[in-house]
Amino acid sequence: MRATAIAMIMLAAPVAAVPADGVYDGFDCTAPVSDQRVTLQGDRIVYYESSCHLTDPRSVEGWENATLYWANCRGEGQDWRERTLLMTRMDGDLIVIGDGWAERYAPCPNLQPRLD
């Protein structure tokens, strides 16, 4: 019993601070439509033409505001799964890192999240 409890503690990685739900944009929050707009809400991240369900959150040792996920995505007639790292900067920017790419998005506090 004790060995099982110790194993469970060792396997459970603490989850880092998750970026704030909201709308973010890579260029201009005031534009009515933007292909650089991202909505983060709960376990979903929605891009211009795709969306992902974020699962298995893991903290990144030494990075206080970073969480690594498996992203199960769908868009433009395709389904895929990839590792995705979400982190926030002190100014509230959302950083999204995938395999071979990274993007920075500024918060858009005047926009309400829409997950349609």
C-alpha positions as CSV (number, residue, x, y, z in Angstrom):
1,M,0.0,0.0,0.0
2,R,2.8,2.4,0.9
3,A,4.6,1.7,-2.3
4,T,1.5,2.4,-4.3
5,A,1.0,5.7,-2.6
6,I,4.6,6.7,-3.2
7,A,4.4,5.7,-6.9
8,M,1.2,7.8,-7.3
9,I,2.9,10.8,-5.7
10,M,5.9,10.5,-8.0
11,L,3.7,10.1,-11.1
12,A,1.6,13.1,-10.3
13,A,3.4,16.2,-11.7
14,P,2.2,19.4,-10.2
15,V,0.4,21.7,-12.8
16,A,1.8,25.1,-13.3
17,A,-0.3,28.3,-13.5
18,V,-2.6,28.0,-16.5
19,P,-2.8,31.1,-18.7
20,A,-5.9,33.2,-18.2
21,D,-9.0,32.4,-20.2
22,G,-9.7,35.1,-22.8
23,V,-9.1,36.5,-26.2
24,Y,-5.6,37.2,-27.5
25,D,-4.3,38.6,-30.8
26,G,-0.9,38.6,-32.5
27,F,-1.4,42.0,-34.2
28,D,-4.4,44.1,-33.4
29,C,-7.2,43.5,-30.9
30,T,-9.3,46.3,-32.5
31,A,-9.6,44.6,-35.9
32,P,-13.1,43.2,-36.3
33,V,-11.6,40.0,-37.8
34,S,-8.1,38.7,-37.4
35,D,-6.4,35.4,-38.5
36,Q,-4.0,36.0,-35.6
37,R,-6.8,35.9,-33.0
38,V,-6.7,33.1,-30.4
39,T,-9.4,32.3,-27.7
40,L,-8.3,30.3,-24.7
41,Q,-11.1,28.9,-22.5
42,G,-10.8,26.0,-20.1
43,D,-9.3,23.1,-21.9
44,R,-9.8,24.6,-25.4
45,I,-7.7,26.9,-27.6
46,V,-9.4,28.2,-30.8
47,Y,-7.5,29.6,-33.7
48,Y,-8.7,31.3,-36.9
49,E,-9.4,28.0,-38.7
50,S,-8.7,25.3,-36.2
51,S,-9.3,24.4,-32.5
52,C,-7.6,22.1,-30.0
53,H,-8.7,20.3,-26.9
54,L,-5.8,20.5,-24.4
55,T,-5.2,17.4,-22.3
56,D,-2.6,16.0,-19.8
57,P,-1.3,19.3,-18.5
58,R,2.2,19.1,-17.1
59,S,4.3,21.8,-15.4
60,V,7.7,22.6,-16.8
61,E,10.3,22.5,-14.1
62,G,11.9,25.9,-13.6
63,W,9.3,27.7,-15.7
64,E,6.8,29.1,-13.3
65,N,4.2,30.2,-15.9
66,A,4.4,27.4,-18.4
67,T,2.3,24.3,-18.9
68,L,2.9,21.6,-21.5
69,Y,-0.2,19.8,-23.0
70,W,-1.2,17.3,-25.6
71,A,-3.3,19.2,-28.1
72,N,-5.9,17.2,-30.0
73,C,-6.7,19.5,-32.9
74,R,-9.1,19.8,-35.8
75,G,-9.2,22.2,-38.7
76,E,-9.4,22.6,-42.4
77,G,-10.5,19.0,-42.8
78,Q,-7.6,17.6,-40.8
79,D,-7.2,16.0,-37.3
80,W,-3.9,15.9,-35.6
81,R,-2.3,15.6,-32.2
82,E,0.8,17.6,-31.1
83,R,2.6,18.8,-28.0
84,T,1.8,22.4,-27.2
85,L,3.4,24.6,-24.5
86,L,1.4,27.6,-23.2
87,M,3.0,30.2,-21.0
88,T,2.3,33.8,-20.0
89,R,4.7,36.7,-19.7
90,M,4.5,39.2,-16.9
91,D,2.7,41.7,-19.1
92,G,-0.1,39.1,-19.8
93,D,1.0,38.1,-23.2
94,L,0.2,34.5,-24.2
95,I,3.1,32.5,-25.7
96,V,2.2,29.3,-27.6
97,I,5.0,27.0,-28.7
98,G,4.6,23.9,-30.9
99,D,7.0,21.7,-32.8
100,G,9.1,24.1,-34.8
101,W,7.0,27.2,-34.2
102,A,6.2,29.8,-31.5
103,E,3.8,32.7,-31.4
104,R,3.2,35.6,-29.0
105,Y,-0.4,37.0,-28.5
106,A,-1.3,40.1,-26.6
107,P,-4.5,40.0,-24.4
108,C,-7.6,41.6,-25.8
109,P,-9.5,42.6,-22.6
110,N,-12.4,44.2,-24.5
111,L,-13.3,41.1,-26.5
112,Q,-15.5,38.3,-25.1
113,P,-14.5,34.6,-25.7
114,R,-16.5,32.9,-28.4
115,L,-15.9,29.2,-29.0
116,D,-18.2,28.5,-32.0
